[in-house]
Coordinates of N, CA and C in Angstrom, one line a residue:
X873 N 1.0 -1.3 -0.5 CA 0.0 0.1 -0.2 C 0.6 1.2 0.4
X874 N 0.3 2.2 -0.5 CA 1.2 3.7 -0.4 C 1.2 4.4 0.5
X875 N 0.2 4.5 1.5 CA 0.1 5.5 2.6 C -0.1 4.6 3.4
X876 N -1.0 3.9 3.8 CA -1.5 2.8 5.0 C -0.5 1.7 5.1
X877 N 0.3 1.5 6.0 CA 1.5 0.4 5.9 C 0.5 -0.8 6.8
X878 N 0.7 -1.7 5.8 CA -0.1 -3.3 6.4 C 0.8 -4.1 6.1
X879 N 1.4 -4.8 7.5 CA 2.1 -6.3 7.3 C 1.7 -7.3 6.0
X880 N 1.9 -8.1 6.0 CA 2.0 -9.8 5.8 C 1.7 -10.5 6.9
X881 N 0.4 -11.4 6.9 CA 0.3 -12.4 7.9 C 1.5 -13.0 8.6
X882 N 2.7 -13.1 8.2 CA 3.5 -13.9 8.7 C 4.7 -13.0 8.1
X883 N 6.1 -13.4 8.5 CA 7.3 -12.7 8.0 C 7.4 -12.9 6.5
X884 N 8.0 -12.5 5.8 CA 8.1 -12.9 4.7 C 9.5 -13.5 4.3
X885 N 9.7 -14.6 3.2 CA 11.1 -15.3 3.4 C 11.9 -14.3 2.3
X886 N 11.9 -12.9 2.1 CA 13.2 -12.0 2.0 C 13.5 -11.7 3.4
X887 N 12.7 -11.2 4.3 CA 12.8 -10.6 5.8 C 13.5 -11.7 6.6
X888 N 13.4 -13.3 6.3 CA 13.8 -14.5 7.0 C 15.3 -14.5 6.7
X889 N 15.4 -14.1 5.1 CA 16.8 -14.5 4.7 C 17.7 -13.2 5.0
X890 N 16.8 -11.9 6.0 CA 17.8 -10.7 6.1 C 18.0 -11.4 7.7
X891 N 17.6 -12.2 8.1 CA 17.6 -12.4 9.3 C 18.9 -13.3 9.5
X892 N 18.7 -14.5 8.9 CA 20.4 -15.2 8.6 C 21.6 -14.3 8.0
X893 N 21.6 -13.5 7.3 CA 22.3 -12.6 6.5 C 22.9 -12.0 7.9
X894 N 21.7 -11.5 9.1 CA 22.6 -10.3 10.1 C 23.2 -11.3 10.6
X895 N 23.1 -12.8 11.0 CA 24.3 -13.3 12.0 C 25.6 -13.6 11.1
X896 N 25.4 -13.7 9.9 CA 26.4 -14.2 9.2 C 26.4 -13.5 7.4
X897 N 27.3 -13.0 7.4 CA 27.2 -12.6 5.7 C 28.8 -12.7 4.6
X898 N 28.7 -13.3 4.0 CA 29.5 -12.9 3.3 C 29.0 -12.7 1.6
X899 N 29.8 -12.2 1.0 CA 29.4 -12.0 -0.3 C 29.5 -13.6 -1.5
X900 N 30.3 -14.2 -0.8 CA 30.1 -15.8 -1.7 C 28.7 -16.7 -1.1
X901 N 28.2 -15.9 -0.2 CA 27.2 -17.1 0.5 C 25.7 -16.3 0.1
X902 N 24.6 -17.4 -0.2 CA 23.6 -17.2 -0.4 C 22.5 -17.7 0.4
X903 N 21.7 -17.5 1.3 CA 21.1 -17.6 1.9 C 19.3 -18.0 1.5
X904 N 19.1 -19.4 1.5 CA 18.0 -19.7 0.5 C 16.8 -20.4 1.6
X905 N 15.6 -19.4 2.1 CA 14.8 -20.1 3.3 C 14.3 -20.7 2.6
X906 N 13.9 -22.1 3.3 CA 12.9 -23.4 2.8 C 12.0 -23.4 3.5
X907 N 11.6 -23.1 4.7 CA 10.6 -23.4 5.6 C 10.2 -22.1 6.8
X908 N 9.2 -21.9 7.6 CA 8.7 -21.0 7.9 C 7.9 -21.7 8.9
X909 N 8.1 -21.7 10.0 CA 7.2 -22.4 11.2 C 6.1 -21.3 12.0
X910 N 5.2 -20.5 12.5 CA 4.6 -19.4 13.4 C 4.5 -20.2 14.6
X911 N 4.8 -20.0 15.0 CA 5.1 -20.5 16.8 C 3.8 -19.9 17.6
X912 N 3.4 -18.7 17.3 CA 2.3 -18.1 18.1 C 1.1 -17.4 17.1
X913 N 0.2 -17.3 17.9 CA -1.2 -16.9 17.1 C -0.8 -15.9 16.2
X914 N -1.7 -15.7 15.1 CA -1.1 -14.4 14.0 C -2.1 -12.8 14.7
X915 N -1.3 -12.2 15.5 CA -2.3 -11.3 16.2 C -1.5 -9.8 15.2
X916 N -2.7 -8.8 15.4 CA -2.3 -7.3 14.9 C -2.4 -6.0 15.7
X917 N -1.6 -5.3 15.6 CA -2.0 -3.9 16.2 C -1.9 -3.0 15.4
X918 N -2.7 -1.6 15.8 CA -2.9 -0.8 14.9 C -1.9 0.5 15.4
X919 N -1.6 1.1 14.7 CA -0.2 2.1 15.5 C 0.0 3.2 14.4
X920 N -0.1 4.1 15.1 CA 0.5 5.4 13.6 C 2.2 5.6 14.2
X921 N 3.3 5.7 12.8 CA 4.6 6.4 13.2 C 4.4 7.7 12.5
X922 N 5.6 8.2 13.3 CA 6.1 9.7 12.4 C 6.9 9.1 11.5
X923 N 6.6 9.6 10.3 CA 7.6 9.7 9.1 C 7.8 10.8 8.1
X924 N 9.0 11.1 7.3 CA 9.0 12.3 6.3 C 8.3 12.0 4.8
X925 N 7.4 12.9 4.2 CA 6.9 12.7 3.1 C 7.9 12.6 1.9
X926 N 9.0 13.6 2.0 CA 9.9 13.5 0.8 C 11.1 12.1 0.8
X927 N 11.5 12.0 -0.2 CA 12.5 11.5 -0.4 C 13.8 12.3 -1.0
X928 N 14.9 11.7 -0.7 CA 16.0 12.4 -1.3 C 16.4 11.8 -2.5
X929 N 16.7 12.5 -3.7 CA 16.7 12.3 -5.3 C 18.0 11.3 -5.1
X930 N 17.9 10.8 -6.2 CA 18.9 10.1 -6.7 C 20.2 10.7 -7.4
X931 N 19.6 11.7 -8.3 CA 20.4 12.8 -8.7 C 21.2 13.3 -7.7
X932 N 20.8 13.6 -6.7 CA 21.6 14.3 -5.7 C 22.3 13.7 -4.7
X933 N 22.1 12.6 -4.7 CA 23.4 11.3 -4.1 C 24.3 11.1 -4.7
X934 N 23.7 10.8 -6.4 CA 25.1 10.6 -6.9 C 26.1 12.3 -7.1
X935 N 25.5 13.3 -7.5 CA 26.1 14.6 -7.3 C 26.8 14.6 -5.6
X936 N 26.3 13.7 -4.9 CA 27.1 14.8 -3.2 C 28.3 13.2 -3.3
X937 N 27.8 12.0 -3.8 CA 29.0 11.0 -3.8 C 30.2 11.3 -4.8
X938 N 30.0 12.3 -5.7 CA 31.1 13.1 -7.1 C 31.8 14.4 -5.7
X939 N 31.6 14.5 -5.3 CA 32.1 16.0 -4.4 C 31.1 16.9 -4.3
X940 N 29.8 16.9 -5.1 CA 29.6 18.3 -5.3 C 28.6 18.5 -4.0
X941 N 28.0 19.7 -4.1 CA 27.4 20.2 -2.8 C 25.8 20.6 -2.9
X942 N 25.5 19.1 -3.4 CA 24.3 19.0 -3.2 C 23.4 18.7 -1.6
X943 N 22.4 18.9 -1.6 CA 22.1 19.0 -0.3 C 20.9 17.7 0.2
X944 N 21.5 16.7 0.5 CA 20.8 15.7 0.6 C 20.3 14.8 1.7
X945 N 20.2 16.5 2.9 CA 19.4 16.1 4.1 C 17.9 16.2 4.2
X946 N 17.4 15.5 4.8 CA 15.7 15.5 4.8 C 15.6 16.2 6.6
X947 N 15.2 17.2 6.7 CA 15.1 17.7 8.1 C 13.8 17.5 8.4
X948 N 13.6 16.5 9.2 CA 12.0 16.1 10.1 C 11.5 17.2 11.1
X949 N 12.5 18.1 11.4 CA 12.0 18.9 12.4 C 11.1 19.7 11.8
X950 N 11.1 20.0 10.7 CA 9.9 20.9 9.5 C 8.5 21.0 10.1
X951 N 7.7 21.0 9.6 CA 6.1 21.0 10.0 C 6.1 20.4 8.6
X952 N 6.0 20.7 7.6 CA 5.6 20.7 6.0 C 6.3 19.0 6.1
X953 N 7.6 18.8 6.1 CA 7.8 16.8 6.4 C 7.5 15.9 7.0
X954 N 7.3 16.6 8.2 CA 6.2 15.6 9.0 C 5.5 14.9 8.6
X955 N 4.7 13.9 8.8 CA 3.9 13.0 8.3 C 3.2 12.1 9.2
X956 N 2.4 11.7 10.1 CA 1.6 10.3 10.8 C 1.1 9.8 9.4
X957 N 1.6 8.1 10.0 CA 0.8 7.0 9.1 C 0.5 6.2 9.7
X958 N -0.8 5.7 9.5 CA -1.3 4.5 10.2 C -0.4 3.5 9.8
X959 N -0.5 2.1 10.5 CA 0.1 1.1 10.5 C -0.5 -0.1 11.2
X960 N -0.8 -1.4 10.1 CA -1.3 -2.6 10.8 C -0.5 -3.5 10.5
X961 N 0.0 -3.8 11.9 CA 1.2 -4.8 12.2 C 1.1 -6.0 12.9
X962 N 2.0 -6.8 13.0 CA 2.1 -8.0 13.6 C 2.7 -7.7 15.2
X963 N 1.8 -8.7 16.1 CA 2.6 -8.4 17.5 C 2.6 -9.6 18.0
X964 N 3.9 -9.6 18.6 CA 4.1 -10.7 20.1 C 4.2 -12.1 19.1
X965 N 5.4 -11.6 17.6 CA 5.4 -13.1 17.0 C 6.8 -14.0 17.7
X966 N 6.7 -15.1 16.4 CA 7.7 -16.1 17.2 C 7.3 -17.1 15.9
X967 N 9.0 -17.1 15.6 CA 8.8 -18.1 14.4 C 10.1 -18.9 14.2
X968 N 10.3 -20.4 13.4 CA 11.5 -21.2 13.6 C 11.5 -21.0 12.1
X969 N 12.5 -20.6 11.4 CA 13.1 -20.4 10.3 C 14.2 -21.6 10.0
X970 N 14.1 -22.1 9.1 CA 14.9 -22.8 8.4 C 15.4 -22.5 7.0
X971 N 16.6 -22.5 6.7 CA 17.0 -21.8 5.7 C 18.4 -23.1 5.1
X972 N 18.8 -22.9 3.8 CA 20.0 -23.6 3.4 C 20.9 -22.6 2.9
X973 N 22.3 -22.9 3.2 CA 23.2 -22.1 2.6 C 24.1 -22.4 1.4
X974 N 23.9 -21.7 0.6 CA 25.0 -21.9 -0.7 C 26.1 -21.4 -1.1
X975 N 27.1 -21.7 -1.3 CA 28.2 -21.0 -1.5 C 28.4 -21.0 -2.9
X976 N 29.0 -19.6 -3.4 CA 28.9 -19.9 -4.7 C 30.4 -20.1 -5.1
X977 N 30.3 -20.8 -6.5 CA 31.3 -21.3 -6.5 C 32.4 -20.5 -7.7
X978 N 32.3 -19.3 -8.0 CA 33.0 -18.1 -8.0 C 33.6 -17.3 -6.8
X979 N 33.5 -17.8 -5.7 CA 34.4 -17.5 -4.4 C 36.0 -17.7 -4.9
X980 N 36.6 -16.9 -3.8 CA 38.3 -16.9 -4.0 C 38.7 -18.0 -3.3
X981 N 37.8 -17.8 -1.9 CA 38.2 -18.8 -0.8 C 38.4 -20.5 -0.8
X982 N 39.3 -21.0 -1.2 CA 39.0 -22.5 -1.0 C 38.7 -23.2 -0.6
X983 N 38.2 -22.8 0.8 CA 37.7 -23.4 2.2 C 36.2 -24.2 1.6
X984 N 36.4 -25.6 2.8 CA 34.9 -26.0 2.3 C 33.6 -25.3 3.0
X985 N 32.4 -25.5 2.0 CA 31.4 -25.0 2.6 C 30.9 -25.5 4.0
X986 N 31.8 -26.3 4.7 CA 31.3 -27.0 6.2 C 31.9 -25.8 7.4
X987 N 32.9 -25.0 6.5 CA 33.8 -24.3 7.6 C 32.5 -23.1 7.6
X988 N 32.1 -22.6 6.5 CA 30.9 -21.5 6.5 C 29.9 -22.0 7.4
X989 N 29.4 -23.3 7.9 CA 28.3 -23.8 8.6 C 28.9 -23.7 9.7
X990 N 29.9 -24.0 10.0 CA 31.0 -23.7 11.4 C 30.7 -22.6 11.9
X991 N 31.2 -21.7 10.9 CA 31.3 -20.2 11.3 C 29.9 -19.5 11.9
X992 N 28.8 -20.2 11.3 CA 27.4 -19.5 11.0 C 26.9 -20.1 12.5
X993 N 27.3 -21.3 13.2 CA 26.7 -21.7 14.4 C 27.3 -21.2 15.3
X994 N 29.0 -21.2 15.0 CA 29.2 -20.7 16.4 C 28.9 -19.1 16.4
X995 N 28.8 -18.3 15.6 CA 28.2 -17.0 15.6 C 26.6 -17.0 16.4
X996 N 26.0 -18.1 15.8 CA 24.5 -18.3 16.5 C 24.2 -18.5 17.9
X997 N 25.3 -19.1 18.2 CA 25.5 -19.8 19.4 C 26.2 -18.8 20.7
X998 N 27.1 -18.1 19.9 CA 27.6 -16.9 20.9 C 26.5 -15.5 20.5
X999 N 25.4 -15.8 19.8 CA 24.9 -14.5 19.8 C 24.9 -13.3 19.3
X1000 N 26.1 -13.4 18.4 CA 27.1 -12.5 17.6 C 26.4 -12.3 16.1
X1001 N 26.4 -11.1 15.6 CA 25.6 -10.4 14.5 C 26.2 -9.4 13.9
X1002 N 26.5 -9.5 12.5 CA 26.8 -8.7 11.8 C 26.2 -7.3 12.1
X1003 N 24.8 -7.4 12.2 CA 23.8 -6.2 12.7 C 22.7 -6.8 13.2
X1004 N 21.8 -6.2 13.8 CA 21.0 -6.3 14.7 C 19.7 -7.5 14.1
X1005 N 19.5 -8.2 13.9 CA 18.7 -8.8 13.4 C 17.5 -8.1 13.4
X1006 N 16.2 -7.9 12.2 CA 14.9 -7.4 12.1 C 14.0 -8.2 11.5
X1007 N 12.6 -7.7 11.6 CA 11.6 -8.2 11.0 C 10.6 -7.4 9.9
X1008 N 11.6 -7.6 9.1 CA 11.0 -6.7 8.1 C 12.1 -5.1 7.7
X1009 N 11.4 -4.2 9.3 CA 11.6 -3.4 8.7 C 12.5 -3.2 10.3
X1010 N 13.8 -2.2 10.0 CA 14.7 -2.1 11.1 C 14.2 -1.6 12.3
X1011 N 13.3 -1.0 12.0 CA 12.5 -0.7 13.6 C 12.2 -1.7 14.6
X1012 N 11.9 -2.9 14.1 CA 11.4 -4.1 14.5 C 12.2 -4.9 14.6
X1013 N 13.2 -5.1 15.8 CA 14.4 -5.9 15.9 C 13.7 -7.3 16.6
X1014 N 14.8 -8.0 16.4 CA 14.5 -9.7 16.5 C 15.6 -10.3 17.6
X1015 N 14.7 -11.2 18.7 CA 15.7 -11.5 19.4 C 15.9 -13.1 18.9
X1016 N 16.9 -13.6 18.6 CA 17.6 -14.6 17.6 C 18.0 -15.8 18.2
X1017 N 17.8 -17.3 18.6 CA 18.9 -18.1 18.7 C 18.8 -19.4 17.8
X1018 N 19.6 -20.0 18.2 CA 20.1 -21.1 17.3 C 19.6 -22.2 18.2
X1019 N 18.6 -23.3 17.3 CA 17.9 -24.3 17.8 C 18.7 -25.5 17.6
X1020 N 19.0 -25.9 18.5 CA 19.9 -27.1 19.0 C 19.5 -28.5 19.2
X1021 N 18.1 -28.4 20.1 CA 17.3 -29.7 20.6 C 15.8 -29.8 20.3
X1022 N 15.6 -30.1 18.6 CA 14.1 -29.9 18.8 C 13.3 -30.8 19.8
X1023 N 13.5 -31.7 20.2 CA 12.4 -31.9 21.0 C 11.9 -31.3 22.0
X1024 N 12.8 -30.6 22.4 CA 12.2 -29.1 23.7 C 11.5 -27.7 23.0
X1025 N 11.4 -28.0 21.8 CA 11.2 -26.7 21.0 C 9.2 -27.0 21.1
X1026 N 8.6 -25.9 20.7 CA 7.1 -25.8 20.8 C 6.9 -26.2 19.5
X1027 N 6.0 -26.8 19.3 CA 5.2 -27.3 18.3 C 4.3 -25.7 17.3
X1028 N 4.4 -25.7 15.8 CA 3.9 -24.8 15.1 C 2.4 -24.6 15.8
X1029 N 1.4 -23.7 15.8 CA 0.6 -23.4 15.8 C -0.6 -24.5 14.8
X1030 N -1.5 -24.8 15.1 CA -2.3 -25.9 14.4 C -3.6 -25.3 13.2
X1031 N -2.8 -23.9 12.8 CA -3.3 -23.2 12.1 C -3.2 -23.7 10.5
X1032 N -4.3 -23.5 9.5 CA -4.0 -23.5 7.8 C -4.8 -22.6 7.3
X1033 N -4.1 -21.9 6.8 CA -5.0 -20.8 5.6 C -4.3 -20.7 4.5
X1034 N -4.7 -20.4 3.6 CA -4.0 -19.4 2.4 C -3.5 -18.0 2.4
X1035 N -3.1 -17.7 2.4 CA -2.3 -16.5 2.7 C -1.8 -15.4 1.6
X1036 N -2.7 -16.3 0.7 CA -2.3 -15.5 -0.7 C -1.1 -15.0 -1.0
X1037 N -0.7 -13.7 -2.1 CA 0.2 -13.6 -2.8 C 1.3 -13.0 -1.6
X1038 N 2.4 -13.5 -1.4 CA 3.4 -12.7 -0.7 C 4.8 -12.4 -1.5
X1039 N 5.4 -11.7 -0.9 CA 6.4 -11.1 -1.8 C 7.8 -12.0 -1.1
X1040 N 8.2 -12.8 -2.1 CA 9.1 -13.9 -2.1 C 10.5 -13.3 -1.8
X1041 N 11.1 -12.5 -2.9 CA 12.5 -12.0 -2.7 C 12.3 -10.8 -4.0
X1042 N 13.5 -10.3 -3.9 CA 13.7 -9.5 -5.5 C 14.8 -9.9 -6.2
X1043 N 14.2 -9.7 -7.3 CA 15.2 -10.3 -8.5 C 15.9 -9.3 -9.0
X1044 N 17.7 -9.0 -8.6 CA 18.3 -8.7 -9.3 C 19.2 -9.0 -10.4
X1045 N 18.4 -9.3 -11.1 CA 19.3 -10.9 -12.8 C 19.6 -9.2 -13.3
X1046 N 18.5 -8.2 -13.4 CA 18.9 -6.5 -14.0 C 19.4 -5.6 -12.8
X1047 N 20.6 -5.5 -12.9 CA 20.3 -4.7 -11.2 C 20.0 -3.4 -11.5
X1048 N 19.8 -2.8 -12.9 CA 19.2 -1.5 -13.2 C 18.0 -1.0 -13.0
X1049 N 16.8 -2.7 -13.3 CA 15.5 -2.4 -12.5 C 15.2 -3.7 -11.8
X1050 N 15.6 -3.9 -10.9 CA 15.7 -5.0 -9.8 C 13.7 -5.5 -9.9
X1051 N 13.2 -6.7 -9.9 CA 11.6 -6.7 -9.8 C 11.5 -7.6 -8.6
X1052 N 10.3 -7.6 -7.9 CA 9.6 -8.4 -6.8 C 9.2 -9.5 -7.6
X1053 N 9.2 -10.9 -7.0 CA 9.3 -12.3 -7.2 C 8.1 -12.5 -6.2
X1054 N 6.5 -13.0 -6.3 CA 5.5 -13.3 -5.7 C 5.9 -15.0 -5.7
X1055 N 4.9 -15.6 -4.3 CA 4.6 -16.8 -4.5 C 3.3 -16.8 -3.3
X1056 N 2.4 -18.0 -4.1 CA 1.4 -18.1 -3.0 C 1.8 -18.9 -1.9
X1057 N 1.3 -18.1 -0.7 CA 1.9 -18.8 0.5 C 0.5 -19.3 1.0
X1058 N 0.9 -20.9 1.3 CA 0.1 -21.3 2.1 C 0.6 -22.0 3.2
X1059 N 0.1 -21.8 4.1 CA 0.3 -22.0 5.4 C -0.6 -23.4 6.0
X1060 N 0.0 -24.9 6.3 CA -0.2 -26.0 6.8 C 0.0 -26.1 8.3
X1061 N -0.8 -25.9 9.3 CA -0.5 -26.4 10.7 C 0.9 -25.8 11.2
X1062 N 0.7 -24.0 11.0 CA 1.2 -23.3 11.6 C 2.5 -23.2 10.4
X1063 N 2.7 -24.5 9.0 CA 4.2 -24.0 8.5 C 3.6 -23.6 7.0
X1064 N 4.8 -22.7 6.6 CA 4.9 -22.3 5.3 C 6.1 -22.9 4.4
X1065 N 5.9 -23.7 3.3 CA 7.0 -24.5 2.6 C 7.4 -23.5 1.8
X1066 N 8.4 -23.2 1.4 CA 8.8 -22.0 0.2 C 9.8 -22.4 -0.6
X1067 N 10.3 -23.5 -0.3 CA 11.3 -24.0 -1.3 C 10.8 -24.1 -2.7
X1068 N 11.4 -23.9 -3.5 CA 11.2 -24.3 -5.0 C 10.3 -22.9 -5.9
X1069 N 9.7 -22.2 -4.9 CA 8.6 -21.0 -5.6 C 7.9 -21.6 -6.4
X1070 N 7.1 -22.7 -6.4 CA 6.5 -23.3 -7.8 C 5.5 -22.3 -8.4
X1071 N 4.6 -21.4 -8.0 CA 3.5 -20.6 -8.1 C 4.1 -19.0 -7.8
X1072 N 5.1 -19.0 -8.7 CA 5.5 -17.4 -8.6 C 4.8 -16.1 -9.9
X1073 N 4.5 -15.1 -9.4 CA 4.4 -14.4 -10.6 C 5.3 -13.0 -10.5

């Protein structure tokens, strides 16, 4: 939506991928989210957020990067710039995320893929991250832990429903014109399988 912000019913695969990348990121590593398990009932909250209504132009940023004197600041204190927008957001969420790590063949590091898996596990167990994990928007910080014993973990919720078309990720095949990729999200007993993206558009 252009004005009022409305969340999807559950975390999107691209937001889930960002959680893994916040723990372990390398240019040669790509994360593929395979399954999202919803552990708490889907609940909503309405709130209003302060935003600015203008954007910095690309030409101004390019000019500033090239040493020009373009003004790229947005002054949030100016009454004409401030705007409040309503948002319908998820609340009290908990997910169990499953993903595979792909190590690209063109990487220069000759170490085996097992090395990167071990690095990820070590960082996740120690609570280390590249940046603060978040759920979709940076202001919604997430607590993350590595599941080591599934026997002691809660089961997903028993809910099954068609969640409709959901953003899977952005396709950067053409870097000048990235395109969104959607898939038909089906939740079966609290689990959404995103492997394969068979119903994309």
